[in-house]
Amino acid sequence: MPRSLLPLLALGLLASFVQLLLLDIVFEKLGLQHDLVYLLLAMVVCGSVINLPLYEVAAEEAPGEDSFQQQIQRLLGLPRPAFNGRTVIAVNVGGALIPVGFSIYLLHYNALDLLQVLTAVVIVASVAYLTSVPVPNVGIAMPFLVAPLTAAFAAMLINPQMAAPLAYIGGSVGVLIGADLLRLGVIPKLGAPIASIGGAGPFDGIFLSGLLAVLLV
């Protein structure tokens, strides 16, 4: 293994370890079995390499430097998709579908009031949309702690007794809607051959926003 990859590997292992600790604390607050921590993290990590194509849109190539992901691909010697004037819109399994699936599970497991859940999601989605910005060659960026803080505040305000599951659902689904789905219209201007919803997998804002929101309540 090239020495240049060792810091990257160490960073990845550290991030996974931190997320495992976060999940352990989160599951305690949610009242769920700790065995599910390992299962969920494994599903998210494995699912992060799977992008399911949805459709294509005509796009324009954006000027500027390569994104961090593209720099890593070049460092690893991985092939890069050539930009051909079209962008494939895809959804990432680990970064989007699994967090949404877990949110649905929490909704039924805790018998949450649907109106309260929708209120929390709308609040976070609105803030995520207003604070997110498109970045050429990168994607949609937003301040990291805005969504978790908003989700935690909304959950405590709406239902303090059920704040933990409300915070997770609001933080994850709210970011998915506000910073990803509502920003699909700007994707053609980012100059990327593929744009994946939740594309950063276990390190994407959708997954981490839910975790951090629960920790804050």
mmCIF file with all atom_site columns, C-alpha atoms in Angstrom:
data_model
loop_
_atom_site.group_PDB
_atom_site.id
_atom_site.type_symbol
_atom_site.label_atom_id
_atom_site.label_alt_id
_atom_site.label_comp_id
_atom_site.label_asym_id
_atom_site.label_entity_id
_atom_site.label_seq_id
_atom_site.pdbx_PDB_ins_code
_atom_site.Cartn_x
_atom_site.Cartn_y
_atom_site.Cartn_z
_atom_site.occupancy
_atom_site.B_iso_or_equiv
_atom_site.pdbx_formal_charge
_atom_site.auth_seq_id
_atom_site.auth_comp_id
_atom_site.auth_asym_id
_atom_site.auth_atom_id
_atom_site.pdbx_PDB_model_num
ATOM 1   C CA . MET A 1 1   ? 0.000   0.000  0.000   1.00 0.00 ? 1   MET A CA 1
ATOM 2   C CA . PRO A 1 2   ? 1.418   3.431  -0.918  1.00 0.00 ? 2   PRO A CA 1
ATOM 3   C CA . ARG A 1 3   ? 2.388   5.505  2.102   1.00 0.00 ? 3   ARG A CA 1
ATOM 4   C CA . SER A 1 4   ? 0.288   8.377  0.793   1.00 0.00 ? 4   SER A CA 1
ATOM 5   C CA . LEU A 1 5   ? -2.814  6.275  1.415   1.00 0.00 ? 5   LEU A CA 1
ATOM 6   C CA . LEU A 1 6   ? -2.051  5.563  5.089   1.00 0.00 ? 6   LEU A CA 1
ATOM 7   C CA . PRO A 1 7   ? -3.346  8.915  6.428   1.00 0.00 ? 7   PRO A CA 1
ATOM 8   C CA . LEU A 1 8   ? -6.513  8.452  4.370   1.00 0.00 ? 8   LEU A CA 1
ATOM 9   C CA . LEU A 1 9   ? -7.005  4.938  5.732   1.00 0.00 ? 9   LEU A CA 1
ATOM 10  C CA . ALA A 1 10  ? -6.378  6.099  9.301   1.00 0.00 ? 10  ALA A CA 1
ATOM 11  C CA . LEU A 1 11  ? -8.871  8.931  8.856   1.00 0.00 ? 11  LEU A CA 1
ATOM 12  C CA . GLY A 1 12  ? -11.479 6.517  7.552   1.00 0.00 ? 12  GLY A CA 1
ATOM 13  C CA . LEU A 1 13  ? -10.969 4.111  10.454  1.00 0.00 ? 13  LEU A CA 1
ATOM 14  C CA . LEU A 1 14  ? -11.138 6.949  12.970  1.00 0.00 ? 14  LEU A CA 1
ATOM 15  C CA . ALA A 1 15  ? -14.336 8.297  11.422  1.00 0.00 ? 15  ALA A CA 1
ATOM 16  C CA . SER A 1 16  ? -15.915 4.828  11.513  1.00 0.00 ? 16  SER A CA 1
ATOM 17  C CA . PHE A 1 17  ? -14.903 4.386  15.153  1.00 0.00 ? 17  PHE A CA 1
ATOM 18  C CA . VAL A 1 18  ? -16.348 7.773  16.113  1.00 0.00 ? 18  VAL A CA 1
ATOM 19  C CA . GLN A 1 19  ? -19.577 7.006  14.312  1.00 0.00 ? 19  GLN A CA 1
ATOM 20  C CA . LEU A 1 20  ? -19.797 3.648  16.085  1.00 0.00 ? 20  LEU A CA 1
ATOM 21  C CA . LEU A 1 21  ? -19.498 5.419  19.448  1.00 0.00 ? 21  LEU A CA 1
ATOM 22  C CA . LEU A 1 22  ? -22.082 7.977  18.362  1.00 0.00 ? 22  LEU A CA 1
ATOM 23  C CA . LEU A 1 23  ? -24.448 5.236  17.252  1.00 0.00 ? 23  LEU A CA 1
ATOM 24  C CA . ASP A 1 24  ? -24.043 3.478  20.594  1.00 0.00 ? 24  ASP A CA 1
ATOM 25  C CA . ILE A 1 25  ? -25.048 6.631  22.495  1.00 0.00 ? 25  ILE A CA 1
ATOM 26  C CA . VAL A 1 26  ? -27.828 7.387  20.029  1.00 0.00 ? 26  VAL A CA 1
ATOM 27  C CA . PHE A 1 27  ? -29.330 3.913  20.387  1.00 0.00 ? 27  PHE A CA 1
ATOM 28  C CA . GLU A 1 28  ? -29.291 4.285  24.168  1.00 0.00 ? 28  GLU A CA 1
ATOM 29  C CA . LYS A 1 29  ? -31.316 7.483  23.850  1.00 0.00 ? 29  LYS A CA 1
ATOM 30  C CA . LEU A 1 30  ? -33.668 5.840  21.371  1.00 0.00 ? 30  LEU A CA 1
ATOM 31  C CA . GLY A 1 31  ? -34.124 2.804  23.642  1.00 0.00 ? 31  GLY A CA 1
ATOM 32  C CA . LEU A 1 32  ? -33.057 0.313  20.964  1.00 0.00 ? 32  LEU A CA 1
ATOM 33  C CA . GLN A 1 33  ? -30.893 -2.798 21.241  1.00 0.00 ? 33  GLN A CA 1
ATOM 34  C CA . HIS A 1 34  ? -27.155 -2.206 20.971  1.00 0.00 ? 34  HIS A CA 1
ATOM 35  C CA . ASP A 1 35  ? -26.752 -5.109 18.544  1.00 0.00 ? 35  ASP A CA 1
ATOM 36  C CA . LEU A 1 36  ? -28.508 -2.990 15.946  1.00 0.00 ? 36  LEU A CA 1
ATOM 37  C CA . VAL A 1 37  ? -25.640 -0.489 16.116  1.00 0.00 ? 37  VAL A CA 1
ATOM 38  C CA . TYR A 1 38  ? -23.260 -2.814 14.291  1.00 0.00 ? 38  TYR A CA 1
ATOM 39  C CA . LEU A 1 39  ? -25.903 -3.930 11.813  1.00 0.00 ? 39  LEU A CA 1
ATOM 40  C CA . LEU A 1 40  ? -26.892 -0.367 10.909  1.00 0.00 ? 40  LEU A CA 1
ATOM 41  C CA . LEU A 1 41  ? -23.307 0.859  10.541  1.00 0.00 ? 41  LEU A CA 1
ATOM 42  C CA . ALA A 1 42  ? -22.394 -2.158 8.387   1.00 0.00 ? 42  ALA A CA 1
ATOM 43  C CA . MET A 1 43  ? -25.420 -1.531 6.160   1.00 0.00 ? 43  MET A CA 1
ATOM 44  C CA . VAL A 1 44  ? -24.571 2.154  5.800   1.00 0.00 ? 44  VAL A CA 1
ATOM 45  C CA . VAL A 1 45  ? -20.895 1.535  5.011   1.00 0.00 ? 45  VAL A CA 1
ATOM 46  C CA . CYS A 1 46  ? -21.644 -1.227 2.491   1.00 0.00 ? 46  CYS A CA 1
ATOM 47  C CA . GLY A 1 47  ? -24.512 0.736  0.979   1.00 0.00 ? 47  GLY A CA 1
ATOM 48  C CA . SER A 1 48  ? -22.335 3.818  0.535   1.00 0.00 ? 48  SER A CA 1
ATOM 49  C CA . VAL A 1 49  ? -20.658 2.246  -2.510  1.00 0.00 ? 49  VAL A CA 1
ATOM 50  C CA . ILE A 1 50  ? -23.996 1.627  -4.229  1.00 0.00 ? 50  ILE A CA 1
ATOM 51  C CA . ASN A 1 51  ? -25.535 4.397  -6.325  1.00 0.00 ? 51  ASN A CA 1
ATOM 52  C CA . LEU A 1 52  ? -28.842 3.619  -7.994  1.00 0.00 ? 52  LEU A CA 1
ATOM 53  C CA . PRO A 1 53  ? -29.270 5.678  -11.204 1.00 0.00 ? 53  PRO A CA 1
ATOM 54  C CA . LEU A 1 54  ? -32.635 7.418  -11.506 1.00 0.00 ? 54  LEU A CA 1
ATOM 55  C CA . TYR A 1 55  ? -32.458 9.591  -14.635 1.00 0.00 ? 55  TYR A CA 1
ATOM 56  C CA . GLU A 1 56  ? -30.177 11.853 -16.697 1.00 0.00 ? 56  GLU A CA 1
ATOM 57  C CA . VAL A 1 57  ? -30.257 15.601 -17.269 1.00 0.00 ? 57  VAL A CA 1
ATOM 58  C CA . ALA A 1 58  ? -28.456 17.829 -19.746 1.00 0.00 ? 58  ALA A CA 1
ATOM 59  C CA . ALA A 1 59  ? -25.628 19.652 -17.962 1.00 0.00 ? 59  ALA A CA 1
ATOM 60  C CA . GLU A 1 60  ? -22.816 22.107 -18.530 1.00 0.00 ? 60  GLU A CA 1
ATOM 61  C CA . GLU A 1 61  ? -19.219 21.525 -17.502 1.00 0.00 ? 61  GLU A CA 1
ATOM 62  C CA . ALA A 1 62  ? -18.213 23.761 -14.609 1.00 0.00 ? 62  ALA A CA 1
ATOM 63  C CA . PRO A 1 63  ? -14.753 25.352 -14.584 1.00 0.00 ? 63  PRO A CA 1
ATOM 64  C CA . GLY A 1 64  ? -12.449 25.048 -11.605 1.00 0.00 ? 64  GLY A CA 1
ATOM 65  C CA . GLU A 1 65  ? -10.381 22.510 -9.733  1.00 0.00 ? 65  GLU A CA 1
ATOM 66  C CA . ASP A 1 66  ? -11.309 18.900 -9.127  1.00 0.00 ? 66  ASP A CA 1
ATOM 67  C CA . SER A 1 67  ? -13.465 18.094 -6.127  1.00 0.00 ? 67  SER A CA 1
ATOM 68  C CA . PHE A 1 68  ? -12.002 16.305 -3.121  1.00 0.00 ? 68  PHE A CA 1
ATOM 69  C CA . GLN A 1 69  ? -13.647 13.069 -4.259  1.00 0.00 ? 69  GLN A CA 1
ATOM 70  C CA . GLN A 1 70  ? -12.100 13.397 -7.717  1.00 0.00 ? 70  GLN A CA 1
ATOM 71  C CA . GLN A 1 71  ? -8.671  14.074 -6.194  1.00 0.00 ? 71  GLN A CA 1
ATOM 72  C CA . ILE A 1 72  ? -8.990  10.904 -4.117  1.00 0.00 ? 72  ILE A CA 1
ATOM 73  C CA . GLN A 1 73  ? -9.999  8.941  -7.206  1.00 0.00 ? 73  GLN A CA 1
ATOM 74  C CA . ARG A 1 74  ? -6.917  10.192 -9.032  1.00 0.00 ? 74  ARG A CA 1
ATOM 75  C CA . LEU A 1 75  ? -4.714  9.365  -6.022  1.00 0.00 ? 75  LEU A CA 1
ATOM 76  C CA . LEU A 1 76  ? -6.064  5.818  -5.931  1.00 0.00 ? 76  LEU A CA 1
ATOM 77  C CA . GLY A 1 77  ? -5.739  5.428  -9.672  1.00 0.00 ? 77  GLY A CA 1
ATOM 78  C CA . LEU A 1 78  ? -9.471  4.823  -10.068 1.00 0.00 ? 78  LEU A CA 1
ATOM 79  C CA . PRO A 1 79  ? -11.148 5.558  -13.399 1.00 0.00 ? 79  PRO A CA 1
ATOM 80  C CA . ARG A 1 80  ? -13.149 8.789  -13.527 1.00 0.00 ? 80  ARG A CA 1
ATOM 81  C CA . PRO A 1 81  ? -16.366 9.022  -15.527 1.00 0.00 ? 81  PRO A CA 1
ATOM 82  C CA . ALA A 1 82  ? -15.874 11.351 -18.473 1.00 0.00 ? 82  ALA A CA 1
ATOM 83  C CA . PHE A 1 83  ? -18.169 14.352 -18.593 1.00 0.00 ? 83  PHE A CA 1
ATOM 84  C CA . ASN A 1 84  ? -20.252 14.109 -21.757 1.00 0.00 ? 84  ASN A CA 1
ATOM 85  C CA . GLY A 1 85  ? -22.664 16.996 -21.265 1.00 0.00 ? 85  GLY A CA 1
ATOM 86  C CA . ARG A 1 86  ? -25.104 14.984 -19.183 1.00 0.00 ? 86  ARG A CA 1
ATOM 87  C CA . THR A 1 87  ? -25.393 14.323 -15.444 1.00 0.00 ? 87  THR A CA 1
ATOM 88  C CA . VAL A 1 88  ? -26.774 11.087 -14.056 1.00 0.00 ? 88  VAL A CA 1
ATOM 89  C CA . ILE A 1 89  ? -28.987 11.670 -11.012 1.00 0.00 ? 89  ILE A CA 1
ATOM 90  C CA . ALA A 1 90  ? -28.644 8.750  -8.620  1.00 0.00 ? 90  ALA A CA 1
ATOM 91  C CA . VAL A 1 91  ? -29.531 7.883  -5.041  1.00 0.00 ? 91  VAL A CA 1
ATOM 92  C CA . ASN A 1 92  ? -26.963 6.443  -2.637  1.00 0.00 ? 92  ASN A CA 1
ATOM 93  C CA . VAL A 1 93  ? -28.115 3.425  -0.647  1.00 0.00 ? 93  VAL A CA 1
ATOM 94  C CA . GLY A 1 94  ? -25.994 4.059  2.460   1.00 0.00 ? 94  GLY A CA 1
ATOM 95  C CA . GLY A 1 95  ? -26.264 7.830  2.481   1.00 0.00 ? 95  GLY A CA 1
ATOM 96  C CA . ALA A 1 96  ? -29.968 8.218  1.701   1.00 0.00 ? 96  ALA A CA 1
ATOM 97  C CA . LEU A 1 97  ? -32.102 5.070  1.502   1.00 0.00 ? 97  LEU A CA 1
ATOM 98  C CA . ILE A 1 98  ? -30.918 3.473  4.750   1.00 0.00 ? 98  ILE A CA 1
ATOM 99  C CA . PRO A 1 99  ? -31.289 6.655  6.866   1.00 0.00 ? 99  PRO A CA 1
ATOM 100 C CA . VAL A 1 100 ? -34.807 7.097  5.449   1.00 0.00 ? 100 VAL A CA 1
ATOM 101 C CA . GLY A 1 101 ? -35.604 3.440  6.119   1.00 0.00 ? 101 GLY A CA 1
ATOM 102 C CA . PHE A 1 102 ? -34.344 3.790  9.696   1.00 0.00 ? 102 PHE A CA 1
ATOM 103 C CA . SER A 1 103 ? -36.492 6.910  10.104  1.00 0.00 ? 103 SER A CA 1
ATOM 104 C CA . ILE A 1 104 ? -39.565 4.960  8.999   1.00 0.00 ? 104 ILE A CA 1
ATOM 105 C CA . TYR A 1 105 ? -38.659 2.243  11.505  1.00 0.00 ? 105 TYR A CA 1
ATOM 106 C CA . LEU A 1 106 ? -38.402 4.820  14.304  1.00 0.00 ? 106 LEU A CA 1
ATOM 107 C CA . LEU A 1 107 ? -41.727 6.318  13.273  1.00 0.00 ? 107 LEU A CA 1
ATOM 108 C CA . HIS A 1 108 ? -43.513 2.984  13.781  1.00 0.00 ? 108 HIS A CA 1
ATOM 109 C CA . TYR A 1 109 ? -41.395 1.762  16.707  1.00 0.00 ? 109 TYR A CA 1
ATOM 110 C CA . ASN A 1 110 ? -42.196 4.854  18.778  1.00 0.00 ? 110 ASN A CA 1
ATOM 111 C CA . ALA A 1 111 ? -45.747 5.359  17.475  1.00 0.00 ? 111 ALA A CA 1
ATOM 112 C CA . LEU A 1 112 ? -44.965 8.998  16.788  1.00 0.00 ? 112 LEU A CA 1
ATOM 113 C CA . ASP A 1 113 ? -47.632 11.517 15.893  1.00 0.00 ? 113 ASP A CA 1
ATOM 114 C CA . LEU A 1 114 ? -47.411 11.996 12.122  1.00 0.00 ? 114 LEU A CA 1
ATOM 115 C CA . LEU A 1 115 ? -48.215 15.716 12.294  1.00 0.00 ? 115 LEU A CA 1
ATOM 116 C CA . GLN A 1 116 ? -45.385 16.279 14.790  1.00 0.00 ? 116 GLN A CA 1
ATOM 117 C CA . VAL A 1 117 ? -42.972 14.355 12.569  1.00 0.00 ? 117 VAL A CA 1
ATOM 118 C CA . LEU A 1 118 ? -43.975 16.342 9.488   1.00 0.00 ? 118 LEU A CA 1
ATOM 119 C CA . THR A 1 119 ? -43.581 19.597 11.422  1.00 0.00 ? 119 THR A CA 1
ATOM 120 C CA . ALA A 1 120 ? -40.036 18.678 12.497  1.00 0.00 ? 120 ALA A CA 1
ATOM 121 C CA . VAL A 1 121 ? -39.117 17.614 8.958   1.00 0.00 ? 121 VAL A CA 1
ATOM 122 C CA . VAL A 1 122 ? -40.524 20.809 7.410   1.00 0.00 ? 122 VAL A CA 1
ATOM 123 C CA . ILE A 1 123 ? -38.625 23.011 9.873   1.00 0.00 ? 123 ILE A CA 1
ATOM 124 C CA . VAL A 1 124 ? -35.290 21.282 9.211   1.00 0.00 ? 124 VAL A CA 1
ATOM 125 C CA . ALA A 1 125 ? -35.898 21.091 5.457   1.00 0.00 ? 125 ALA A CA 1
ATOM 126 C CA . SER A 1 126 ? -36.616 24.828 5.314   1.00 0.00 ? 126 SER A CA 1
ATOM 127 C CA . VAL A 1 127 ? -33.446 25.709 7.210   1.00 0.00 ? 127 VAL A CA 1
ATOM 128 C CA . ALA A 1 128 ? -31.381 23.235 5.171   1.00 0.00 ? 128 ALA A CA 1
ATOM 129 C CA . TYR A 1 129 ? -32.637 24.733 1.923   1.00 0.00 ? 129 TYR A CA 1
ATOM 130 C CA . LEU A 1 130 ? -31.946 28.311 3.020   1.00 0.00 ? 130 LEU A CA 1
ATOM 131 C CA . THR A 1 131 ? -28.429 27.556 4.291   1.00 0.00 ? 131 THR A CA 1
ATOM 132 C CA . SER A 1 132 ? -27.261 25.169 1.563   1.00 0.00 ? 132 SER A CA 1
ATOM 133 C CA . VAL A 1 133 ? -25.384 26.367 -1.509  1.00 0.00 ? 133 VAL A CA 1
ATOM 134 C CA . PRO A 1 134 ? -24.338 24.660 -4.766  1.00 0.00 ? 134 PRO A CA 1
ATOM 135 C CA . VAL A 1 135 ? -20.559 24.344 -5.214  1.00 0.00 ? 135 VAL A CA 1
ATOM 136 C CA . PRO A 1 136 ? -19.233 23.533 -8.728  1.00 0.00 ? 136 PRO A CA 1
ATOM 137 C CA . ASN A 1 137 ? -17.404 20.191 -8.956  1.00 0.00 ? 137 ASN A CA 1
ATOM 138 C CA . VAL A 1 138 ? -18.373 19.428 -5.355  1.00 0.00 ? 138 VAL A CA 1
ATOM 139 C CA . GLY A 1 139 ? -22.136 19.342 -4.883  1.00 0.00 ? 139 GLY A CA 1
ATOM 140 C CA . ILE A 1 140 ? -24.448 20.927 -2.330  1.00 0.00 ? 140 ILE A CA 1
ATOM 141 C CA . ALA A 1 141 ? -22.732 22.271 0.795   1.00 0.00 ? 141 ALA A CA 1
ATOM 142 C CA . MET A 1 142 ? -24.147 23.641 4.032   1.00 0.00 ? 142 MET A CA 1
ATOM 143 C CA . PRO A 1 143 ? -22.841 24.526 7.518   1.00 0.00 ? 143 PRO A CA 1
ATOM 144 C CA . PHE A 1 144 ? -22.328 21.210 9.293   1.00 0.00 ? 144 PHE A CA 1
ATOM 145 C CA . LEU A 1 145 ? -24.060 21.892 12.636  1.00 0.00 ? 145 LEU A CA 1
ATOM 146 C CA . VAL A 1 146 ? -27.031 23.896 11.350  1.00 0.00 ? 146 VAL A CA 1
ATOM 147 C CA . ALA A 1 147 ? -29.281 20.915 10.615  1.00 0.00 ? 147 ALA A CA 1
ATOM 148 C CA . PRO A 1 148 ? -28.548 18.953 13.846  1.00 0.00 ? 148 PRO A CA 1
ATOM 149 C CA . LEU A 1 149 ? -29.080 22.045 16.000  1.00 0.00 ? 149 LEU A CA 1
ATOM 150 C CA . THR A 1 150 ? -32.306 22.868 14.169  1.00 0.00 ? 150 THR A CA 1
ATOM 151 C CA . ALA A 1 151 ? -33.577 19.290 14.447  1.00 0.00 ? 151 ALA A CA 1
ATOM 152 C CA . ALA A 1 152 ? -32.766 19.104 18.167  1.00 0.00 ? 152 ALA A CA 1
ATOM 153 C CA . PHE A 1 153 ? -34.421 22.460 18.888  1.00 0.00 ? 153 PHE A CA 1
ATOM 154 C CA . ALA A 1 154 ? -37.523 21.565 16.866  1.00 0.00 ? 154 ALA A CA 1
ATOM 155 C CA . ALA A 1 155 ? -37.862 18.155 18.546  1.00 0.00 ? 155 ALA A CA 1
ATOM 156 C CA . MET A 1 156 ? -37.568 19.611 22.045  1.00 0.00 ? 156 MET A CA 1
ATOM 157 C CA . LEU A 1 157 ? -40.113 22.278 21.171  1.00 0.00 ? 157 LEU A CA 1
ATOM 158 C CA . ILE A 1 158 ? -42.624 19.919 19.539  1.00 0.00 ? 158 ILE A CA 1
ATOM 159 C CA . ASN A 1 159 ? -42.495 16.949 21.939  1.00 0.00 ? 159 ASN A CA 1
ATOM 160 C CA . PRO A 1 160 ? -39.794 16.834 24.663  1.00 0.00 ? 160 PRO A CA 1
ATOM 161 C CA . GLN A 1 161 ? -40.838 13.306 25.706  1.00 0.00 ? 161 GLN A CA 1
ATOM 162 C CA . MET A 1 162 ? -40.184 11.933 22.206  1.00 0.00 ? 162 MET A CA 1
ATOM 163 C CA . ALA A 1 163 ? -37.390 14.341 21.316  1.00 0.00 ? 163 ALA A CA 1
ATOM 164 C CA . ALA A 1 164 ? -34.795 11.673 20.412  1.00 0.00 ? 164 ALA A CA 1
ATOM 165 C CA . PRO A 1 165 ? -36.670 9.899  17.580  1.00 0.00 ? 165 PRO A CA 1
ATOM 166 C CA . LEU A 1 166 ? -38.152 13.194 16.400  1.00 0.00 ? 166 LEU A CA 1
ATOM 167 C CA . ALA A 1 167 ? -34.675 14.729 16.230  1.00 0.00 ? 167 ALA A CA 1
ATOM 168 C CA . TYR A 1 168 ? -33.269 11.842 14.198  1.00 0.00 ? 168 TYR A CA 1
ATOM 169 C CA . ILE A 1 169 ? -36.129 11.811 11.693  1.00 0.00 ? 169 ILE A CA 1
ATOM 170 C CA . GLY A 1 170 ? -36.158 15.588 11.391  1.00 0.00 ? 170 GLY A CA 1
ATOM 171 C CA . GLY A 1 171 ? -32.378 15.777 11.018  1.00 0.00 ? 171 GLY A CA 1
ATOM 172 C CA . SER A 1 172 ? -32.016 13.064 8.395   1.00 0.00 ? 172 SER A CA 1
ATOM 173 C CA . VAL A 1 173 ? -35.186 13.400 6.319   1.00 0.00 ? 173 VAL A CA 1
ATOM 174 C CA . GLY A 1 174 ? -35.147 17.206 6.636   1.00 0.00 ? 174 GLY A CA 1
ATOM 175 C CA . VAL A 1 175 ? -31.635 17.446 5.189   1.00 0.00 ? 175 VAL A CA 1
ATOM 176 C CA . LEU A 1 176 ? -32.501 14.968 2.444   1.00 0.00 ? 176 LEU A CA 1
ATOM 177 C CA . ILE A 1 177 ? -35.427 17.104 1.342   1.00 0.00 ? 177 ILE A CA 1
ATOM 178 C CA . GLY A 1 178 ? -34.023 20.593 1.924   1.00 0.00 ? 178 GLY A CA 1
ATOM 179 C CA . ALA A 1 179 ? -30.411 20.229 0.838   1.00 0.00 ? 179 ALA A CA 1
ATOM 180 C CA . ASP A 1 180 ? -30.737 17.424 -1.723  1.00 0.00 ? 180 ASP A CA 1
ATOM 181 C CA . LEU A 1 181 ? -34.171 17.028 -3.292  1.00 0.00 ? 181 LEU A CA 1
ATOM 182 C CA . LEU A 1 182 ? -35.089 20.715 -3.364  1.00 0.00 ? 182 LEU A CA 1
ATOM 183 C CA . ARG A 1 183 ? -31.671 21.523 -4.877  1.00 0.00 ? 183 ARG A CA 1
ATOM 184 C CA . LEU A 1 184 ? -31.942 19.106 -7.802  1.00 0.00 ? 184 LEU A CA 1
ATOM 185 C CA . GLY A 1 185 ? -32.666 22.032 -10.107 1.00 0.00 ? 185 GLY A CA 1
ATOM 186 C CA . VAL A 1 186 ? -29.097 23.366 -9.773  1.00 0.00 ? 186 VAL A CA 1
ATOM 187 C CA . ILE A 1 187 ? -27.407 20.021 -10.433 1.00 0.00 ? 187 ILE A CA 1
ATOM 188 C CA . PRO A 1 188 ? -26.962 20.655 -14.193 1.00 0.00 ? 188 PRO A CA 1
ATOM 189 C CA . LYS A 1 189 ? -24.762 23.673 -13.356 1.00 0.00 ? 189 LYS A CA 1
ATOM 190 C CA . LEU A 1 190 ? -22.323 21.702 -11.182 1.00 0.00 ? 190 LEU A CA 1
ATOM 191 C CA . GLY A 1 191 ? -20.532 20.015 -14.068 1.00 0.00 ? 191 GLY A CA 1
ATOM 192 C CA . ALA A 1 192 ? -20.513 16.490 -12.638 1.00 0.00 ? 192 ALA A CA 1
ATOM 193 C CA . PRO A 1 193 ? -20.985 13.275 -14.627 1.00 0.00 ? 193 PRO A CA 1
ATOM 194 C CA . ILE A 1 194 ? -22.974 11.839 -11.702 1.00 0.00 ? 194 ILE A CA 1
ATOM 195 C CA . ALA A 1 195 ? -24.819 13.509 -8.827  1.00 0.00 ? 195 ALA A CA 1
ATOM 196 C CA . SER A 1 196 ? -25.786 11.144 -6.051  1.00 0.00 ? 196 SER A CA 1
ATOM 197 C CA . ILE A 1 197 ? -28.353 11.994 -3.388  1.00 0.00 ? 197 ILE A CA 1
ATOM 198 C CA . GLY A 1 198 ? -26.653 11.136 -0.095  1.00 0.00 ? 198 GLY A CA 1
ATOM 199 C CA . GLY A 1 199 ? -23.566 10.291 -2.123  1.00 0.00 ? 199 GLY A CA 1
ATOM 200 C CA . ALA A 1 200 ? -21.044 10.571 0.712   1.00 0.00 ? 200 ALA A CA 1
ATOM 201 C CA . GLY A 1 201 ? -22.524 7.495  2.362   1.00 0.00 ? 201 GLY A CA 1
ATOM 202 C CA . PRO A 1 202 ? -21.769 7.159  6.100   1.00 0.00 ? 202 PRO A CA 1
ATOM 203 C CA . PHE A 1 203 ? -20.086 10.597 6.140   1.00 0.00 ? 203 PHE A CA 1
ATOM 204 C CA . ASP A 1 204 ? -22.947 12.403 4.398   1.00 0.00 ? 204 ASP A CA 1
ATOM 205 C CA . GLY A 1 205 ? -24.921 15.137 6.168   1.00 0.00 ? 205 GLY A CA 1
ATOM 206 C CA . ILE A 1 206 ? -28.123 13.103 5.931   1.00 0.00 ? 206 ILE A CA 1
ATOM 207 C CA . PHE A 1 207 ? -26.814 10.298 8.153   1.00 0.00 ? 207 PHE A CA 1
ATOM 208 C CA . LEU A 1 208 ? -24.705 12.367 10.543  1.00 0.00 ? 208 LEU A CA 1
ATOM 209 C CA . SER A 1 209 ? -27.322 15.079 10.990  1.00 0.00 ? 209 SER A CA 1
ATOM 210 C CA . GLY A 1 210 ? -29.711 12.527 12.464  1.00 0.00 ? 210 GLY A CA 1
ATOM 211 C CA . LEU A 1 211 ? -27.070 11.163 14.845  1.00 0.00 ? 211 LEU A CA 1
ATOM 212 C CA . LEU A 1 212 ? -25.907 14.547 16.076  1.00 0.00 ? 212 LEU A CA 1
ATOM 213 C CA . ALA A 1 213 ? -29.460 15.788 16.510  1.00 0.00 ? 213 ALA A CA 1
ATOM 214 C CA . VAL A 1 214 ? -30.220 12.918 18.889  1.00 0.00 ? 214 VAL A CA 1
ATOM 215 C CA . LEU A 1 215 ? -27.040 13.629 20.852  1.00 0.00 ? 215 LEU A CA 1
ATOM 216 C CA . LEU A 1 216 ? -28.119 17.253 21.321  1.00 0.00 ? 216 LEU A CA 1
ATOM 217 C CA . VAL A 1 217 ? -31.541 16.540 22.863  1.00 0.00 ? 217 VAL A CA 1
#
